[in-house]
């Protein structure tokens, strides 16, 4: 059983944390992962910085820009992660845009993921149809999970197609907007969560975009398996020491 599926099978709500690799400082990536693991986070999404992050709000964009200024590259990220599985057992996922992966070489990128122990990829701008036609066999042969996004506007038909071609979880975007923190979710979003839950999909859903505190985490996980926190965590580490991460986690769980 893969690390992702094993974690999802646990009888608990999943907390996943996102941050941009190379932020706040170039060499913080490994330390952040290890500290988050020690504080009880269930999964970690490592953002691969890109100069044109279309789905990201201002906080994540700014952290990605700073990471690039710090000198972060795809090659450096894999160098930083080469020994990560000596100290970290939880699922690790890279979230990034397709262009840097394409420049690195898709097969080479996936092999590096396999070598370093990356469990899955989230690529917002890689269409499902292109993945199925050109990359599915390669992903599956190397044991890398492809994680697809759905939004409130995604049709039931497409959601079922995504579910049929997923083997870990579905990334459930909370709204049609870009990433960013919210204090609470409105009734339309809660209705969306309930509607997707009623579809009885074979893959669990993890909610992202807008989760920032205990209230939004609980709302997002009322019907879904877990939630992803990005922007508010990035704001926290930009102002606080990495060693104080436990203070952030306590305000969520």
PDB file of C-alpha atoms in Angstrom:
ATOM      1  CA  UNK A   1       0.000   0.000   0.000  1.00  0.00           C
ATOM      2  CA  UNK A   2       1.369   3.440  -0.897  1.00  0.00           C
ATOM      3  CA  UNK A   3       2.180   5.970   1.812  1.00  0.00           C
ATOM      4  CA  UNK A   4      -0.715   8.175   0.675  1.00  0.00           C
ATOM      5  CA  UNK A   5      -3.310   5.403   0.715  1.00  0.00           C
ATOM      6  CA  UNK A   6      -1.979   4.111   4.030  1.00  0.00           C
ATOM      7  CA  UNK A   7      -2.354   7.561   5.588  1.00  0.00           C
ATOM      8  CA  UNK A   8      -5.835   8.027   4.126  1.00  0.00           C
ATOM      9  CA  UNK A   9      -6.922   4.703   5.631  1.00  0.00           C
ATOM     10  CA  UNK A  10      -6.294   5.989   9.158  1.00  0.00           C
ATOM     11  CA  UNK A  11      -9.353   6.774  11.249  1.00  0.00           C
ATOM     12  CA  UNK A  12      -8.721  10.507  11.510  1.00  0.00           C
ATOM     13  CA  UNK A  13      -9.084  13.766   9.618  1.00  0.00           C
ATOM     14  CA  UNK A  14      -6.001  14.549   7.549  1.00  0.00           C
ATOM     15  CA  UNK A  15      -4.067  17.794   7.926  1.00  0.00           C
ATOM     16  CA  UNK A  16      -1.824  18.597   4.975  1.00  0.00           C
ATOM     17  CA  UNK A  17       0.473  21.629   4.954  1.00  0.00           C
ATOM     18  CA  UNK A  18       1.720  23.427   1.842  1.00  0.00           C
ATOM     19  CA  UNK A  19       4.760  25.665   1.573  1.00  0.00           C
ATOM     20  CA  UNK A  20       6.986  26.922  -1.236  1.00  0.00           C
ATOM     21  CA  UNK A  21      10.333  25.130  -1.449  1.00  0.00           C
ATOM     22  CA  UNK A  22      13.179  27.559  -0.779  1.00  0.00           C
ATOM     23  CA  UNK A  23      11.090  29.914   1.378  1.00  0.00           C
ATOM     24  CA  UNK A  24      11.695  31.804   3.610  1.00  0.00           C
ATOM     25  CA  UNK A  25      15.320  30.812   2.947  1.00  0.00           C
ATOM     26  CA  UNK A  26      16.794  28.599   0.252  1.00  0.00           C
ATOM     27  CA  UNK A  27      17.857  25.815   2.614  1.00  0.00           C
ATOM     28  CA  UNK A  28      14.748  25.766   4.841  1.00  0.00           C
ATOM     29  CA  UNK A  29      12.953  23.049   2.841  1.00  0.00           C
ATOM     30  CA  UNK A  30      14.214  19.948   4.664  1.00  0.00           C
ATOM     31  CA  UNK A  31      14.014  21.577   8.086  1.00  0.00           C
ATOM     32  CA  UNK A  32      10.399  22.626   7.482  1.00  0.00           C
ATOM     33  CA  UNK A  33       9.427  19.103   6.411  1.00  0.00           C
ATOM     34  CA  UNK A  34      11.087  17.516   9.431  1.00  0.00           C
ATOM     35  CA  UNK A  35       9.584  20.011  11.885  1.00  0.00           C
ATOM     36  CA  UNK A  36       6.089  19.627  10.422  1.00  0.00           C
ATOM     37  CA  UNK A  37       6.406  15.853  10.683  1.00  0.00           C
ATOM     38  CA  UNK A  38       7.415  16.068  14.353  1.00  0.00           C
ATOM     39  CA  UNK A  39       4.386  18.278  15.085  1.00  0.00           C
ATOM     40  CA  UNK A  40       1.903  15.694  13.814  1.00  0.00           C
ATOM     41  CA  UNK A  41       1.097  16.897  10.293  1.00  0.00           C
ATOM     42  CA  UNK A  42      -0.233  14.025   8.156  1.00  0.00           C
ATOM     43  CA  UNK A  43       0.935  15.041   4.673  1.00  0.00           C
ATOM     44  CA  UNK A  44       3.093  17.773   3.193  1.00  0.00           C
ATOM     45  CA  UNK A  45       2.791  19.530  -0.156  1.00  0.00           C
ATOM     46  CA  UNK A  46       6.039  21.003  -1.371  1.00  0.00           C
ATOM     47  CA  UNK A  47       5.463  23.877  -3.780  1.00  0.00           C
ATOM     48  CA  UNK A  48       7.827  23.975  -6.752  1.00  0.00           C
ATOM     49  CA  UNK A  49       8.318  27.721  -7.354  1.00  0.00           C
ATOM     50  CA  UNK A  50       7.286  29.068 -10.742  1.00  0.00           C
ATOM     51  CA  UNK A  51       7.306  32.587 -12.181  1.00  0.00           C
ATOM     52  CA  UNK A  52       3.682  32.490 -13.381  1.00  0.00           C
ATOM     53  CA  UNK A  53       1.581  30.608 -10.783  1.00  0.00           C
ATOM     54  CA  UNK A  54      -1.925  31.160 -12.158  1.00  0.00           C
ATOM     55  CA  UNK A  55      -3.884  29.362  -9.434  1.00  0.00           C
ATOM     56  CA  UNK A  56      -2.045  30.945  -6.522  1.00  0.00           C
ATOM     57  CA  UNK A  57      -3.101  33.948  -4.495  1.00  0.00           C
ATOM     58  CA  UNK A  58      -0.809  36.826  -3.480  1.00  0.00           C
ATOM     59  CA  UNK A  59       0.736  35.136  -0.423  1.00  0.00           C
ATOM     60  CA  UNK A  60       1.844  31.996  -2.243  1.00  0.00           C
ATOM     61  CA  UNK A  61       2.879  34.021  -5.293  1.00  0.00           C
ATOM     62  CA  UNK A  62       5.089  36.205  -3.114  1.00  0.00           C
ATOM     63  CA  UNK A  63       6.676  33.178  -1.423  1.00  0.00           C
ATOM     64  CA  UNK A  64       7.302  31.555  -4.805  1.00  0.00           C
ATOM     65  CA  UNK A  65       8.901  34.750  -6.121  1.00  0.00           C
ATOM     66  CA  UNK A  66      11.122  34.997  -3.038  1.00  0.00           C
ATOM     67  CA  UNK A  67      12.125  31.335  -3.370  1.00  0.00           C
ATOM     68  CA  UNK A  68      13.194  31.942  -6.975  1.00  0.00           C
ATOM     69  CA  UNK A  69      15.166  35.004  -5.859  1.00  0.00           C
ATOM     70  CA  UNK A  70      16.785  32.825  -3.208  1.00  0.00           C
ATOM     71  CA  UNK A  71      18.005  30.578  -6.030  1.00  0.00           C
ATOM     72  CA  UNK A  72      15.585  27.660  -5.795  1.00  0.00           C
ATOM     73  CA  UNK A  73      15.524  25.383  -8.846  1.00  0.00           C
ATOM     74  CA  UNK A  74      14.111  21.934  -9.579  1.00  0.00           C
ATOM     75  CA  UNK A  75      17.618  20.458  -9.410  1.00  0.00           C
ATOM     76  CA  UNK A  76      18.324  22.057  -6.026  1.00  0.00           C
ATOM     77  CA  UNK A  77      14.987  20.835  -4.643  1.00  0.00           C
ATOM     78  CA  UNK A  78      15.816  17.229  -5.481  1.00  0.00           C
ATOM     79  CA  UNK A  79      19.283  17.674  -3.950  1.00  0.00           C
ATOM     80  CA  UNK A  80      17.677  18.988  -0.756  1.00  0.00           C
ATOM     81  CA  UNK A  81      15.302  16.019  -0.625  1.00  0.00           C
ATOM     82  CA  UNK A  82      17.755  13.236  -1.503  1.00  0.00           C
ATOM     83  CA  UNK A  83      17.978  11.933   2.090  1.00  0.00           C
ATOM     84  CA  UNK A  84      14.522  13.001   3.314  1.00  0.00           C
ATOM     85  CA  UNK A  85      13.264   9.431   3.684  1.00  0.00           C
ATOM     86  CA  UNK A  86      15.887   8.775   6.349  1.00  0.00           C
ATOM     87  CA  UNK A  87      13.958  11.028   8.727  1.00  0.00           C
ATOM     88  CA  UNK A  88      10.406  11.404   7.327  1.00  0.00           C
ATOM     89  CA  UNK A  89       7.781   8.703   6.783  1.00  0.00           C
ATOM     90  CA  UNK A  90       4.610  10.685   6.000  1.00  0.00           C
ATOM     91  CA  UNK A  91       3.439  11.250   2.387  1.00  0.00           C
ATOM     92  CA  UNK A  92       5.247  13.989   0.469  1.00  0.00           C
ATOM     93  CA  UNK A  93       3.646  15.579  -2.588  1.00  0.00           C
ATOM     94  CA  UNK A  94       5.074  18.116  -5.000  1.00  0.00           C
ATOM     95  CA  UNK A  95       2.621  20.740  -6.223  1.00  0.00           C
ATOM     96  CA  UNK A  96       3.831  22.669  -9.214  1.00  0.00           C
ATOM     97  CA  UNK A  97       3.162  23.876 -12.710  1.00  0.00           C
ATOM     98  CA  UNK A  98       3.914  21.820 -15.790  1.00  0.00           C
ATOM     99  CA  UNK A  99       6.455  24.099 -17.450  1.00  0.00           C
ATOM    100  CA  UNK A 100       9.365  23.563 -14.999  1.00  0.00           C
ATOM    101  CA  UNK A 101       8.736  19.806 -15.081  1.00  0.00           C
ATOM    102  CA  UNK A 102       8.688  19.847 -18.872  1.00  0.00           C
ATOM    103  CA  UNK A 103      11.971  21.768 -18.939  1.00  0.00           C
ATOM    104  CA  UNK A 104      13.507  19.233 -16.547  1.00  0.00           C
ATOM    105  CA  UNK A 105      12.156  16.375 -18.667  1.00  0.00           C
ATOM    106  CA  UNK A 106       8.990  14.594 -17.528  1.00  0.00           C
ATOM    107  CA  UNK A 107      10.483  11.117 -17.312  1.00  0.00           C
ATOM    108  CA  UNK A 108      13.580  12.441 -15.550  1.00  0.00           C
ATOM    109  CA  UNK A 109      11.401  14.458 -13.158  1.00  0.00           C
ATOM    110  CA  UNK A 110       9.281  11.433 -12.274  1.00  0.00           C
ATOM    111  CA  UNK A 111      12.344   9.232 -11.785  1.00  0.00           C
ATOM    112  CA  UNK A 112      13.792  11.831  -9.430  1.00  0.00           C
ATOM    113  CA  UNK A 113      10.504  11.831  -7.531  1.00  0.00           C
ATOM    114  CA  UNK A 114      10.701   8.058  -7.221  1.00  0.00           C
ATOM    115  CA  UNK A 115      14.362   8.171  -6.094  1.00  0.00           C
ATOM    116  CA  UNK A 116      13.720  10.789  -3.410  1.00  0.00           C
ATOM    117  CA  UNK A 117      10.489   9.263  -2.127  1.00  0.00           C
ATOM    118  CA  UNK A 118       7.961  11.741  -3.461  1.00  0.00           C
ATOM    119  CA  UNK A 119       4.561  10.039  -3.425  1.00  0.00           C
ATOM    120  CA  UNK A 120       2.476  12.176  -5.756  1.00  0.00           C
ATOM    121  CA  UNK A 121       2.180  15.254  -7.919  1.00  0.00           C
ATOM    122  CA  UNK A 122      -0.421  18.006  -8.170  1.00  0.00           C
ATOM    123  CA  UNK A 123      -0.102  19.848 -11.496  1.00  0.00           C
ATOM    124  CA  UNK A 124      -2.958  22.381 -11.835  1.00  0.00           C
ATOM    125  CA  UNK A 125      -2.257  23.197 -15.486  1.00  0.00           C
ATOM    126  CA  UNK A 126      -1.881  19.643 -16.827  1.00  0.00           C
ATOM    127  CA  UNK A 127      -5.256  18.723 -18.366  1.00  0.00           C
ATOM    128  CA  UNK A 128      -6.683  15.315 -17.522  1.00  0.00           C
ATOM    129  CA  UNK A 129      -6.980  14.438 -21.207  1.00  0.00           C
ATOM    130  CA  UNK A 130      -3.281  15.109 -21.880  1.00  0.00           C
ATOM    131  CA  UNK A 131      -2.299  13.126 -18.792  1.00  0.00           C
ATOM    132  CA  UNK A 132      -4.369  10.127 -19.903  1.00  0.00           C
ATOM    133  CA  UNK A 133      -3.061  10.256 -23.454  1.00  0.00           C
ATOM    134  CA  UNK A 134       0.630  10.922 -22.836  1.00  0.00           C
ATOM    135  CA  UNK A 135       1.694  10.407 -19.229  1.00  0.00           C
ATOM    136  CA  UNK A 136      -0.546   8.009 -17.290  1.00  0.00           C
ATOM    137  CA  UNK A 137       1.480   4.872 -18.061  1.00  0.00           C
ATOM    138  CA  UNK A 138       4.722   6.582 -17.068  1.00  0.00           C
ATOM    139  CA  UNK A 139       3.304   7.845 -13.762  1.00  0.00           C
ATOM    140  CA  UNK A 140       1.900   4.424 -12.908  1.00  0.00           C
ATOM    141  CA  UNK A 141       5.056   2.547 -13.909  1.00  0.00           C
ATOM    142  CA  UNK A 142       7.080   4.670 -11.482  1.00  0.00           C
ATOM    143  CA  UNK A 143       4.472   4.578  -8.707  1.00  0.00           C
ATOM    144  CA  UNK A 144       3.829   8.326  -8.640  1.00  0.00           C
ATOM    145  CA  UNK A 145       0.228   9.314  -7.904  1.00  0.00           C
ATOM    146  CA  UNK A 146      -1.319  12.037 -10.058  1.00  0.00           C
ATOM    147  CA  UNK A 147      -3.734  14.122  -7.986  1.00  0.00           C
ATOM    148  CA  UNK A 148      -6.414  16.053  -9.854  1.00  0.00           C
ATOM    149  CA  UNK A 149      -8.315  19.170  -8.831  1.00  0.00           C
ATOM    150  CA  UNK A 150     -12.060  19.699  -8.886  1.00  0.00           C
ATOM    151  CA  UNK A 151     -13.965  22.942  -8.251  1.00  0.00           C
ATOM    152  CA  UNK A 152     -17.607  23.849  -7.550  1.00  0.00           C
ATOM    153  CA  UNK A 153     -17.972  24.291 -11.329  1.00  0.00           C
ATOM    154  CA  UNK A 154     -16.665  20.821 -12.264  1.00  0.00           C
ATOM    155  CA  UNK A 155     -19.448  18.687 -13.760  1.00  0.00           C
ATOM    156  CA  UNK A 156     -20.483  15.399 -12.137  1.00  0.00           C
ATOM    157  CA  UNK A 157     -19.451  13.596 -15.308  1.00  0.00           C
ATOM    158  CA  UNK A 158     -15.924  14.990 -15.163  1.00  0.00           C
ATOM    159  CA  UNK A 159     -15.662  14.350 -11.435  1.00  0.00           C
ATOM    160  CA  UNK A 160     -16.489  10.685 -12.046  1.00  0.00           C
ATOM    161  CA  UNK A 161     -13.891  10.526 -14.835  1.00  0.00           C
ATOM    162  CA  UNK A 162     -11.297  12.000 -12.471  1.00  0.00           C
ATOM    163  CA  UNK A 163     -12.340   9.554  -9.760  1.00  0.00           C
ATOM    164  CA  UNK A 164     -11.963   6.620 -12.170  1.00  0.00           C
ATOM    165  CA  UNK A 165      -8.407   7.701 -12.994  1.00  0.00           C
ATOM    166  CA  UNK A 166      -7.245   8.536  -9.472  1.00  0.00           C
ATOM    167  CA  UNK A 167      -5.535   6.227  -6.992  1.00  0.00           C
ATOM    168  CA  UNK A 168      -5.020   8.388  -3.917  1.00  0.00           C
ATOM    169  CA  UNK A 169      -7.255  11.394  -3.262  1.00  0.00           C
ATOM    170  CA  UNK A 170      -9.019  14.167  -5.131  1.00  0.00           C
ATOM    171  CA  UNK A 171      -7.944  17.742  -4.431  1.00  0.00           C
ATOM    172  CA  UNK A 172     -11.195  19.570  -3.826  1.00  0.00           C
ATOM    173  CA  UNK A 173     -10.798  23.305  -4.445  1.00  0.00           C
ATOM    174  CA  UNK A 174     -13.131  25.123  -2.054  1.00  0.00           C
ATOM    175  CA  UNK A 175     -14.058  27.898  -4.482  1.00  0.00           C
ATOM    176  CA  UNK A 176     -13.408  29.201  -7.987  1.00  0.00           C
ATOM    177  CA  UNK A 177     -10.993  31.846  -6.688  1.00  0.00           C
ATOM    178  CA  UNK A 178      -7.220  31.624  -6.213  1.00  0.00           C
ATOM    179  CA  UNK A 179      -5.562  30.425  -3.014  1.00  0.00           C
ATOM    180  CA  UNK A 180      -5.851  32.510   0.135  1.00  0.00           C
ATOM    181  CA  UNK A 181      -7.008  32.444   3.754  1.00  0.00           C
ATOM    182  CA  UNK A 182     -10.600  32.818   4.970  1.00  0.00           C
ATOM    183  CA  UNK A 183     -12.117  32.996   8.443  1.00  0.00           C
ATOM    184  CA  UNK A 184     -15.143  30.862   7.561  1.00  0.00           C
ATOM    185  CA  UNK A 185     -16.889  29.229   4.599  1.00  0.00           C
ATOM    186  CA  UNK A 186     -20.300  30.350   3.348  1.00  0.00           C
ATOM    187  CA  UNK A 187     -23.364  28.156   2.879  1.00  0.00           C
ATOM    188  CA  UNK A 188     -22.748  27.686  -0.852  1.00  0.00           C
ATOM    189  CA  UNK A 189     -19.370  26.148  -0.106  1.00  0.00           C
ATOM    190  CA  UNK A 190     -20.809  23.925   2.609  1.00  0.00           C
ATOM    191  CA  UNK A 191     -23.482  22.752   0.157  1.00  0.00           C
ATOM    192  CA  UNK A 192     -20.711  21.952  -2.335  1.00  0.00           C
ATOM    193  CA  UNK A 193     -18.858  19.844   0.233  1.00  0.00           C
ATOM    194  CA  UNK A 194     -22.026  17.930   1.043  1.00  0.00           C
ATOM    195  CA  UNK A 195     -22.896  17.429  -2.638  1.00  0.00           C
ATOM    196  CA  UNK A 196     -19.514  15.891  -3.443  1.00  0.00           C
ATOM    197  CA  UNK A 197     -19.701  13.671  -0.369  1.00  0.00           C
ATOM    198  CA  UNK A 198     -23.088  12.377  -1.538  1.00  0.00           C
ATOM    199  CA  UNK A 199     -21.515  11.180  -4.810  1.00  0.00           C
ATOM    200  CA  UNK A 200     -19.793   8.372  -2.865  1.00  0.00           C
ATOM    201  CA  UNK A 201     -16.589   8.562  -4.894  1.00  0.00           C
ATOM    202  CA  UNK A 202     -14.040   5.782  -4.479  1.00  0.00           C
ATOM    203  CA  UNK A 203     -11.258   8.284  -3.726  1.00  0.00           C
ATOM    204  CA  UNK A 204     -11.447  10.462  -0.596  1.00  0.00           C
ATOM    205  CA  UNK A 205     -11.346  14.226  -1.011  1.00  0.00           C
ATOM    206  CA  UNK A 206      -8.957  16.702   0.586  1.00  0.00           C
ATOM    207  CA  UNK A 207     -10.129  20.333   0.584  1.00  0.00           C
ATOM    208  CA  UNK A 208      -7.770  23.154  -0.343  1.00  0.00           C
ATOM    209  CA  UNK A 209      -7.923  26.954  -0.753  1.00  0.00           C
ATOM    210  CA  UNK A 210      -9.169  29.085   2.133  1.00  0.00           C
ATOM    211  CA  UNK A 211      -8.417  26.913   5.176  1.00  0.00           C
ATOM    212  CA  UNK A 212      -6.636  28.994   7.801  1.00  0.00           C
ATOM    213  CA  UNK A 213      -7.904  28.191  11.298  1.00  0.00           C
ATOM    214  CA  UNK A 214      -9.744  25.655  13.452  1.00  0.00           C
ATOM    215  CA  UNK A 215     -13.154  26.790  12.163  1.00  0.00           C
ATOM    216  CA  UNK A 216     -12.379  26.422   8.460  1.00  0.00           C
ATOM    217  CA  UNK A 217     -10.503  23.139   9.060  1.00  0.00           C
ATOM    218  CA  UNK A 218     -13.530  21.683  10.847  1.00  0.00           C
ATOM    219  CA  UNK A 219     -15.930  22.967   8.173  1.00  0.00           C
ATOM    220  CA  UNK A 220     -13.794  21.537   5.384  1.00  0.00           C
ATOM    221  CA  UNK A 221     -13.504  18.149   7.058  1.00  0.00           C
ATOM    222  CA  UNK A 222     -17.131  17.817   8.107  1.00  0.00           C
ATOM    223  CA  UNK A 223     -17.868  15.906   4.898  1.00  0.00           C
ATOM    224  CA  UNK A 224     -14.367  15.377   3.469  1.00  0.00           C
ATOM    225  CA  UNK A 225     -11.356  13.363   4.655  1.00  0.00           C
ATOM    226  CA  UNK A 226      -8.971  16.241   5.204  1.00  0.00           C
ATOM    227  CA  UNK A 227      -7.831  19.752   4.396  1.00  0.00           C
ATOM    228  CA  UNK A 228      -4.757  21.553   3.076  1.00  0.00           C
ATOM    229  CA  UNK A 229      -3.420  24.763   4.588  1.00  0.00           C
ATOM    230  CA  UNK A 230      -1.047  26.921   2.571  1.00  0.00           C
ATOM    231  CA  UNK A 231      -1.312  30.706   2.643  1.00  0.00           C
ATOM    232  CA  UNK A 232      -1.796  31.121   6.390  1.00  0.00           C
ATOM    233  CA  UNK A 233       1.111  28.765   7.104  1.00  0.00           C
ATOM    234  CA  UNK A 234       3.369  30.685   4.720  1.00  0.00           C
ATOM    235  CA  UNK A 235       2.385  33.926   6.462  1.00  0.00           C
ATOM    236  CA  UNK A 236       3.251  32.302   9.787  1.00  0.00           C
ATOM    237  CA  UNK A 237       6.725  31.087   8.800  1.00  0.00           C
ATOM    238  CA  UNK A 238       7.528  34.442   7.199  1.00  0.00           C
ATOM    239  CA  UNK A 239       7.167  36.031  10.659  1.00  0.00           C
ATOM    240  CA  UNK A 240       8.169  33.229  13.038  1.00  0.00           C
ATOM    241  CA  UNK A 241      10.979  30.745  13.586  1.00  0.00           C
ATOM    242  CA  UNK A 242      10.591  27.276  12.079  1.00  0.00           C
ATOM    243  CA  UNK A 243      10.945  25.812  15.570  1.00  0.00           C
ATOM    244  CA  UNK A 244       7.686  27.546  16.622  1.00  0.00           C
ATOM    245  CA  UNK A 245       5.533  25.604  14.129  1.00  0.00           C
ATOM    246  CA  UNK A 246       3.769  23.826  17.009  1.00  0.00           C
ATOM    247  CA  UNK A 247       2.043  27.119  17.861  1.00  0.00           C
ATOM    248  CA  UNK A 248       0.504  27.202  14.383  1.00  0.00           C
ATOM    249  CA  UNK A 249      -0.601  23.568  14.440  1.00  0.00           C
ATOM    250  CA  UNK A 250      -2.247  23.992  17.865  1.00  0.00           C
ATOM    251  CA  UNK A 251      -4.531  26.660  16.405  1.00  0.00           C
ATOM    252  CA  UNK A 252      -5.771  24.239  13.729  1.00  0.00           C
ATOM    253  CA  UNK A 253      -6.319  20.915  15.440  1.00  0.00           C
TER     254      UNK A 253
END
